[in-house]
Short mmCIF file of C-alpha atoms and ligand atoms in Angstrom, two decimals:
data_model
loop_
_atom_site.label_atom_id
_atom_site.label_comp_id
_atom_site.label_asym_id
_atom_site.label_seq_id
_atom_site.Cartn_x
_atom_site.Cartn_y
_atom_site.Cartn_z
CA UNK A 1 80.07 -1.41 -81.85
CA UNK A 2 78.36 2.19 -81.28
CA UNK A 3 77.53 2.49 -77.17
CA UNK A 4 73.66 4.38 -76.10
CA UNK A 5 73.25 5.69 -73.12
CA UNK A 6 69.74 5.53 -72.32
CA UNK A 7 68.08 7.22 -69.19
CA UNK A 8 64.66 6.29 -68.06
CA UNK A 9 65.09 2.66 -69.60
CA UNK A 10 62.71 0.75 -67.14
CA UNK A 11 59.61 2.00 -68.78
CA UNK A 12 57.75 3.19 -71.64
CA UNK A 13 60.15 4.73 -74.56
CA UNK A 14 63.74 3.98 -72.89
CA UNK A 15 62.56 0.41 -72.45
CA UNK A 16 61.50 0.03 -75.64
CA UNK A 17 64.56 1.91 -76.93
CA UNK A 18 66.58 -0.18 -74.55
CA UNK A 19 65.21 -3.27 -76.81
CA UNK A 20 65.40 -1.95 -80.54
CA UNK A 21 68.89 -0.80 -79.86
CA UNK A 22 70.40 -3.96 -78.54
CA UNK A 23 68.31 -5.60 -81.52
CA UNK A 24 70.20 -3.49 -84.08
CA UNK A 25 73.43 -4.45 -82.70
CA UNK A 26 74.52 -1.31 -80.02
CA UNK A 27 75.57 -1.89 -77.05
CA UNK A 28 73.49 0.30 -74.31
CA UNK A 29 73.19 1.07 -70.74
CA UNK A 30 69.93 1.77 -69.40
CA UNK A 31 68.85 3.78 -66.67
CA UNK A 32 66.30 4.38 -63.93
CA UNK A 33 65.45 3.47 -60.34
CA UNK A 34 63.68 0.43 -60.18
CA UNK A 35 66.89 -2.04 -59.87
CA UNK A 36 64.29 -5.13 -60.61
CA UNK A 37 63.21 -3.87 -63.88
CA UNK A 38 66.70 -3.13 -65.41
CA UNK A 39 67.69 -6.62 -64.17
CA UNK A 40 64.88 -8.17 -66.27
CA UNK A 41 66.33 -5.80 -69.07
CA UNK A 42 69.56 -7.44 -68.14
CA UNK A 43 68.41 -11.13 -68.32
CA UNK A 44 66.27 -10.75 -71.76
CA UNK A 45 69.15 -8.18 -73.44
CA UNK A 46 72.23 -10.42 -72.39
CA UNK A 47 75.63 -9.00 -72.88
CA UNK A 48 74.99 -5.81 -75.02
CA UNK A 49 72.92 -4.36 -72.35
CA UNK A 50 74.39 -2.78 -68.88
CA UNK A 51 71.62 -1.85 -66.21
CA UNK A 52 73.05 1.13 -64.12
CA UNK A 53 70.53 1.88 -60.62
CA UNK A 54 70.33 5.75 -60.00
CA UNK A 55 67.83 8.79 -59.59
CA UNK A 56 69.29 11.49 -62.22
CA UNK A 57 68.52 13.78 -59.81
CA UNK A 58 71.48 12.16 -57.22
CA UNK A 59 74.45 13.86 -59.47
CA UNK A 60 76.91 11.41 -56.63
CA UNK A 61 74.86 8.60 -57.77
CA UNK A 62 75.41 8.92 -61.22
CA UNK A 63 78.80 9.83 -61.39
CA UNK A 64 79.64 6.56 -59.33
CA UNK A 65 77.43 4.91 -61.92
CA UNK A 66 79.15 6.50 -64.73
CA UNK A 67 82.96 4.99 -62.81
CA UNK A 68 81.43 2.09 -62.25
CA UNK A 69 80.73 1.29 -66.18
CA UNK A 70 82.20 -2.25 -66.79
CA UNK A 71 84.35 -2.34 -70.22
CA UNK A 72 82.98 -1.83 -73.42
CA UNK A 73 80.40 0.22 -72.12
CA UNK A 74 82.08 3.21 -70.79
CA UNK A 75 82.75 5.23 -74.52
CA UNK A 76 79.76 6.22 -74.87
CA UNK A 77 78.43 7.49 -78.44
CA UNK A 78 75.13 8.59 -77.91
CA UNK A 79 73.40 10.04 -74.95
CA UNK A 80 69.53 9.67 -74.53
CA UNK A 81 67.86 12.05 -72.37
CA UNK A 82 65.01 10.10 -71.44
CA UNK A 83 64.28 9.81 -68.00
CA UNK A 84 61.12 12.12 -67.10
CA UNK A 85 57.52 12.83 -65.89
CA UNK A 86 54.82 14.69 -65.75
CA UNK A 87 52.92 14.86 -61.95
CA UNK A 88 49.28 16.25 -62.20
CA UNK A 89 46.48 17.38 -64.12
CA UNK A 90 45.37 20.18 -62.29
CA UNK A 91 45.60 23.93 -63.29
CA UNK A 92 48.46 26.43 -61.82
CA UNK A 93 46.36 27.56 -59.14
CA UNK A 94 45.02 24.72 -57.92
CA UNK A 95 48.84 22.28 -58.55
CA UNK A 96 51.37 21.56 -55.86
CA UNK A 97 54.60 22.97 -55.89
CA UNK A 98 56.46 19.99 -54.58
CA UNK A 99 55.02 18.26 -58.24
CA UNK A 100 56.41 21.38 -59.96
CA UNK A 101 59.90 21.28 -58.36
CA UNK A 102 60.25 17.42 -59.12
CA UNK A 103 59.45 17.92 -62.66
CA UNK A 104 61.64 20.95 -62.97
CA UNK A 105 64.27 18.94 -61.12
CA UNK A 106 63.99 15.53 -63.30
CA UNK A 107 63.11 17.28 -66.64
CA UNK A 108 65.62 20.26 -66.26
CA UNK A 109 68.31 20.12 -63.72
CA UNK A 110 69.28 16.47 -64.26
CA UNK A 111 68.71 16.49 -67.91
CA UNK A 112 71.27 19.75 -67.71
CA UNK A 113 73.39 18.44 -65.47
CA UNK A 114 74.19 14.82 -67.52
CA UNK A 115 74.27 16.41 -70.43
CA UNK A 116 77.01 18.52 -68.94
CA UNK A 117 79.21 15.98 -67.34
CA UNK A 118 78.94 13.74 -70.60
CA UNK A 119 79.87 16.90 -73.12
CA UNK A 120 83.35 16.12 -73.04
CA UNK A 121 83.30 12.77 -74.03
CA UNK A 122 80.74 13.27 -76.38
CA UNK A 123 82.80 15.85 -78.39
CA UNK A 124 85.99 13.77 -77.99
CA UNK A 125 84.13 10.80 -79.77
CA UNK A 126 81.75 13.14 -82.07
CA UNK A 127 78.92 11.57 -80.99
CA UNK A 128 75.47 13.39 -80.68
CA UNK A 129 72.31 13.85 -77.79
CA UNK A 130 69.14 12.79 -78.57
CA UNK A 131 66.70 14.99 -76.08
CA UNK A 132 63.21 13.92 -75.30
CA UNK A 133 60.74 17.05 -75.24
CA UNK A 134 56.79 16.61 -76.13
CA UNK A 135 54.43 18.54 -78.12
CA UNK A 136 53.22 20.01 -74.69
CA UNK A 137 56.92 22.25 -75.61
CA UNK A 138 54.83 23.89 -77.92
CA UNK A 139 51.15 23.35 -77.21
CA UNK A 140 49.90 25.14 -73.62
CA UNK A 141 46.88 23.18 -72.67
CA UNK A 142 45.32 22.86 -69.10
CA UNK A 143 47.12 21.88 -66.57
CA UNK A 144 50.08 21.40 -68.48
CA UNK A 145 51.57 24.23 -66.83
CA UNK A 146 55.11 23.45 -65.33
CA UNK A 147 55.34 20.30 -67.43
CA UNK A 148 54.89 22.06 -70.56
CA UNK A 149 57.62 24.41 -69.24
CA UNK A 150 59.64 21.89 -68.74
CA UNK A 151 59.84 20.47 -72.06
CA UNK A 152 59.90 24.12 -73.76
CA UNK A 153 62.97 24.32 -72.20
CA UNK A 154 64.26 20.67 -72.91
CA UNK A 155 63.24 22.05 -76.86
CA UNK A 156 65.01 25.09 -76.83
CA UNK A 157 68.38 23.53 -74.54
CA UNK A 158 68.71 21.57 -77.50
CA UNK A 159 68.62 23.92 -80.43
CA UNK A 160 70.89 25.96 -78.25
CA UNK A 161 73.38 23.22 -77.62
CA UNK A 162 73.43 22.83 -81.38
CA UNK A 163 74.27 26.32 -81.67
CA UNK A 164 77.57 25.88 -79.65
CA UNK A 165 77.95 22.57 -80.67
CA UNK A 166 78.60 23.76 -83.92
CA UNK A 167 82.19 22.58 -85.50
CA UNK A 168 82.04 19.63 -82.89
CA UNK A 169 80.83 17.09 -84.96
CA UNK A 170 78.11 16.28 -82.20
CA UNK A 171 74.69 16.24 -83.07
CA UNK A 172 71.71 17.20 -81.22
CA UNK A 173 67.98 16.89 -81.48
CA UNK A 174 64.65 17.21 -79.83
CA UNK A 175 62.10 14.67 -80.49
CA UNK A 176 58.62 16.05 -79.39
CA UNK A 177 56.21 13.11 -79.33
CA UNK A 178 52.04 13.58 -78.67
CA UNK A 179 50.21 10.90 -77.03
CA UNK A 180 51.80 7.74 -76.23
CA UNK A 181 50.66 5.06 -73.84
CA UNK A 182 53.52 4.03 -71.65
CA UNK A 183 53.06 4.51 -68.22
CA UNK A 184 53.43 8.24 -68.61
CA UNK A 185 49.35 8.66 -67.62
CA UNK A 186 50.09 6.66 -64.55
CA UNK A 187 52.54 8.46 -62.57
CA UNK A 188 51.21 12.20 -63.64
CA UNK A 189 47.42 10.71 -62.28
CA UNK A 190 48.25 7.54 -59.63
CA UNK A 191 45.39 6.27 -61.54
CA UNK A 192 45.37 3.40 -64.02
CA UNK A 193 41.87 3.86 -64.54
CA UNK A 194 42.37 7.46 -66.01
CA UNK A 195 45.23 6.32 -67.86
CA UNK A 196 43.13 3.32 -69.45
CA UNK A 197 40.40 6.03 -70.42
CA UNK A 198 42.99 8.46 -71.68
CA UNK A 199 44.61 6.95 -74.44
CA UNK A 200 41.20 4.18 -74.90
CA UNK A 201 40.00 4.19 -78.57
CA UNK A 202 42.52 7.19 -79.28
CA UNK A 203 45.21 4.69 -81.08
CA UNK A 204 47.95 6.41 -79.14
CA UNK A 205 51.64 5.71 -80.05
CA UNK A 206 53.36 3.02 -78.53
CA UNK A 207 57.04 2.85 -77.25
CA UNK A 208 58.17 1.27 -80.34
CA UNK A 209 57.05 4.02 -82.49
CA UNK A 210 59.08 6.06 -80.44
CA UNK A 211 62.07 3.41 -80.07
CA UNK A 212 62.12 3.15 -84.20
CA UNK A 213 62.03 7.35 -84.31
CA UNK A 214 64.85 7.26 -82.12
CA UNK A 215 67.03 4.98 -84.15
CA UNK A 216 66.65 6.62 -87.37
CA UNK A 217 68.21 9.88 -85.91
CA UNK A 218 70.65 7.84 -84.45
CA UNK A 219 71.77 5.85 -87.37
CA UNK A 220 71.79 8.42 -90.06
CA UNK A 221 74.75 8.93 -91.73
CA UNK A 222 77.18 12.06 -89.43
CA UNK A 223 76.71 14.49 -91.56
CA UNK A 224 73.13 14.96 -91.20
CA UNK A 225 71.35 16.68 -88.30
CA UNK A 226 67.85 16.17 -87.00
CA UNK A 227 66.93 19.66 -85.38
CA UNK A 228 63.56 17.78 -83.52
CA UNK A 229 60.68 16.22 -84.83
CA UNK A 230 57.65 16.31 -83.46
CA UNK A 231 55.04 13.28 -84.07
CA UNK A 232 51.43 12.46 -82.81
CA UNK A 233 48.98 9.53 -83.24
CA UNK A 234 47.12 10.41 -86.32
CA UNK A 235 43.74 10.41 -84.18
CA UNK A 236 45.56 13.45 -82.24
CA UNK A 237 45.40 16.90 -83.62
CA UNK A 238 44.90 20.87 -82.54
CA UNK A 239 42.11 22.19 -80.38
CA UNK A 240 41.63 25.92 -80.57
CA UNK A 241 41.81 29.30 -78.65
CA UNK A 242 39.62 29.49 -75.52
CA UNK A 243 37.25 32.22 -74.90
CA UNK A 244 36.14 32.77 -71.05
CA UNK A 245 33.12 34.95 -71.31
CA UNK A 246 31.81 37.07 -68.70
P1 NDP B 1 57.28 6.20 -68.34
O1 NDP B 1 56.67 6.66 -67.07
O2 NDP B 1 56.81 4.91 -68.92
O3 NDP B 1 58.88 6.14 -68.20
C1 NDP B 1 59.58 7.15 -67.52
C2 NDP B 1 61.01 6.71 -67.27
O4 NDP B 1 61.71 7.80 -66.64
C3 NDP B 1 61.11 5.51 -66.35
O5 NDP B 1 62.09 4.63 -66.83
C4 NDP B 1 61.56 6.11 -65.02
O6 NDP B 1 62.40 5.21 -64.31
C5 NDP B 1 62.40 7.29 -65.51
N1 NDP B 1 62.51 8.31 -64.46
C6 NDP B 1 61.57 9.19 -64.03
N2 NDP B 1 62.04 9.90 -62.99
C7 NDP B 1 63.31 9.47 -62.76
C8 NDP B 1 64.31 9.79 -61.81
N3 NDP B 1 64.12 10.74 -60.86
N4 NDP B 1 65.49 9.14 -61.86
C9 NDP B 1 65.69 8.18 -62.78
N5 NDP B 1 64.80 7.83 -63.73
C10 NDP B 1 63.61 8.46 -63.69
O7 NDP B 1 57.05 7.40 -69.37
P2 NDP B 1 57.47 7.61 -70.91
O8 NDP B 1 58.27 6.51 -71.44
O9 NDP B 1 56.25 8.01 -71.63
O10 NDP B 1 58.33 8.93 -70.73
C11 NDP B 1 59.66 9.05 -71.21
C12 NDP B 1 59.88 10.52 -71.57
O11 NDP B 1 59.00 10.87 -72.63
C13 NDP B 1 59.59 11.51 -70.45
O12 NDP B 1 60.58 12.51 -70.47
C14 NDP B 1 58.23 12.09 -70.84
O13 NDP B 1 58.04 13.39 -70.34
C15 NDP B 1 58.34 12.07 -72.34
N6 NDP B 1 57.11 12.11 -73.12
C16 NDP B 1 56.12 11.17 -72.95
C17 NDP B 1 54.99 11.20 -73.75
C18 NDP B 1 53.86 10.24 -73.59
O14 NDP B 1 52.74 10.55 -74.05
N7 NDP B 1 54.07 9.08 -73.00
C19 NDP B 1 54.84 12.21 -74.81
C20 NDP B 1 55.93 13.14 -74.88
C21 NDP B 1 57.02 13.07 -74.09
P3 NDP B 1 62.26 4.85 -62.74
O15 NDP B 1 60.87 5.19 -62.30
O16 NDP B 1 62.58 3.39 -62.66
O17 NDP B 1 63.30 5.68 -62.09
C1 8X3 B 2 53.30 14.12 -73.00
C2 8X3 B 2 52.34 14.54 -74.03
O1 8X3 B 2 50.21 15.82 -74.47
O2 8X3 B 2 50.36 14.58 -72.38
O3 8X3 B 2 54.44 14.91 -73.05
O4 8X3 B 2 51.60 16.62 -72.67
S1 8X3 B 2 51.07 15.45 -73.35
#
């Protein structure tokens, strides 16, 4: 039995991951804060599933989280790198910088710094990183601004880790997903309204689609890499340039 480690698992795609995971027969412990939501995880997953309560920003927290891993669940063959947000719509100049230093924090530092404590084992049991960027790694659009850097990095940490990674037998890849409702529009707005009128009509992705994406690249056979993929809702597509006139 293969072992996921899933950050960000009381929401949105690691939930739903969480889910399709345990249904194909991994064990997998999920991440996140809320303590309540990982229990209900707990008590509809049963005994594949293994809740563990820390901010990935807390590097003490997670390493005592990481000892604490009850048996069976502490060889872990695939790492998730889930857990993230976006905070604000608003352009650079008019954004606050203690949004920008919690996204760069969540999405960069902590996605770093697991990734680097779990390295080791991950090489010792071959096992591979799956990295969640967006399409807002590639796409600059307003007020994307620090989040979009975020994930450009999350993109290109990735392709890099594959380069050094190389020989290892441990693959890596960046899935870049478009719009998805989760409750992604919440936290970067406060608003359910504007997250209701975001993704209304638009027939964005769900968590599943993602969940199902996800266990593909996991389950392929080892000696096939994913480098990323990037998917969108088909209603979803390119804007272009911008001209400011004077
Ligand atoms: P959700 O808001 O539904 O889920 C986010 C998850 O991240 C939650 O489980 C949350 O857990 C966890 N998380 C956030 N901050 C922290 C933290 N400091 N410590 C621990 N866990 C944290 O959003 P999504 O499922 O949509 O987002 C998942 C990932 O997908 C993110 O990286 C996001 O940037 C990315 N993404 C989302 C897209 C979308 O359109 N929805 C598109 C492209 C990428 P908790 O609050 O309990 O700690
Ligand atoms: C989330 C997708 O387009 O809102 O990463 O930036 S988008």
């Amino acid at each position: 039995m293969r072992t996921a480690f899933i950050t960000g698992a009381t929401s949105g795609f690691g939930e739903a991951a969480a889910r399709a995971f345990v249904k194909a027969g991994w064990r997998v412990v999920g991440t996140g804060r809320r303590a309540d939501r990982l229990e209900q995880l707990a008590a509809e997953l049963g005994e594949a599933f293994h809740g563990a309560v820390f901010d990935v920003r807390d590097e003490a927290a997670r390493d005592a989280a990481l000892d604490a891993l009850p048996e069976g669940f502490g060889e872990i063959d695939l790492l998730v790198n889930n857990a993230g947000l976006a905070l604000g719509t608003e352009p650079a100049q008019a954004a606050s910088l203690t949004n920008w230093k919690t996204m760069i924090d969540t999405n960069v530092t902590a996605l770093a710094s697991i990734t680097h404590r779990m390295l080791p084992s991950l090489i010792a049991r071959r096992g591979a990183i799956i990295n969640i960027s967006s399409v807002a790694a590639s796409y600059p659009y307003t007020g994307g601004n620090v989040y979009g850097g975020t994930k450009a990095f999350v993109r290109q940490f990735s392709l890099n880790l594959r380069s050094d990674l190389a020989g290892t037998g441990v693959r890596v890849t960046s899935i870049e997903p478009g719009m998805a409702e989760t409750e992604f529009t919440l936290i970067r707005t406060g608003s359910q309204q504007a997250s209701d009128t975001l993704y209304s009509g638009a027939g964005p992705m769900t968590g599943g689609d993602i969940a199902e994406t996800l266990l593909w690249v996991a389950e392929l056979p080892p000696h096939l890499n994913i480098n990323t993929i990037e998917l969108m809702p088909v209603n979803q597509s390119f804007a272009g340039f911008a001209v400011h006139r004077e």
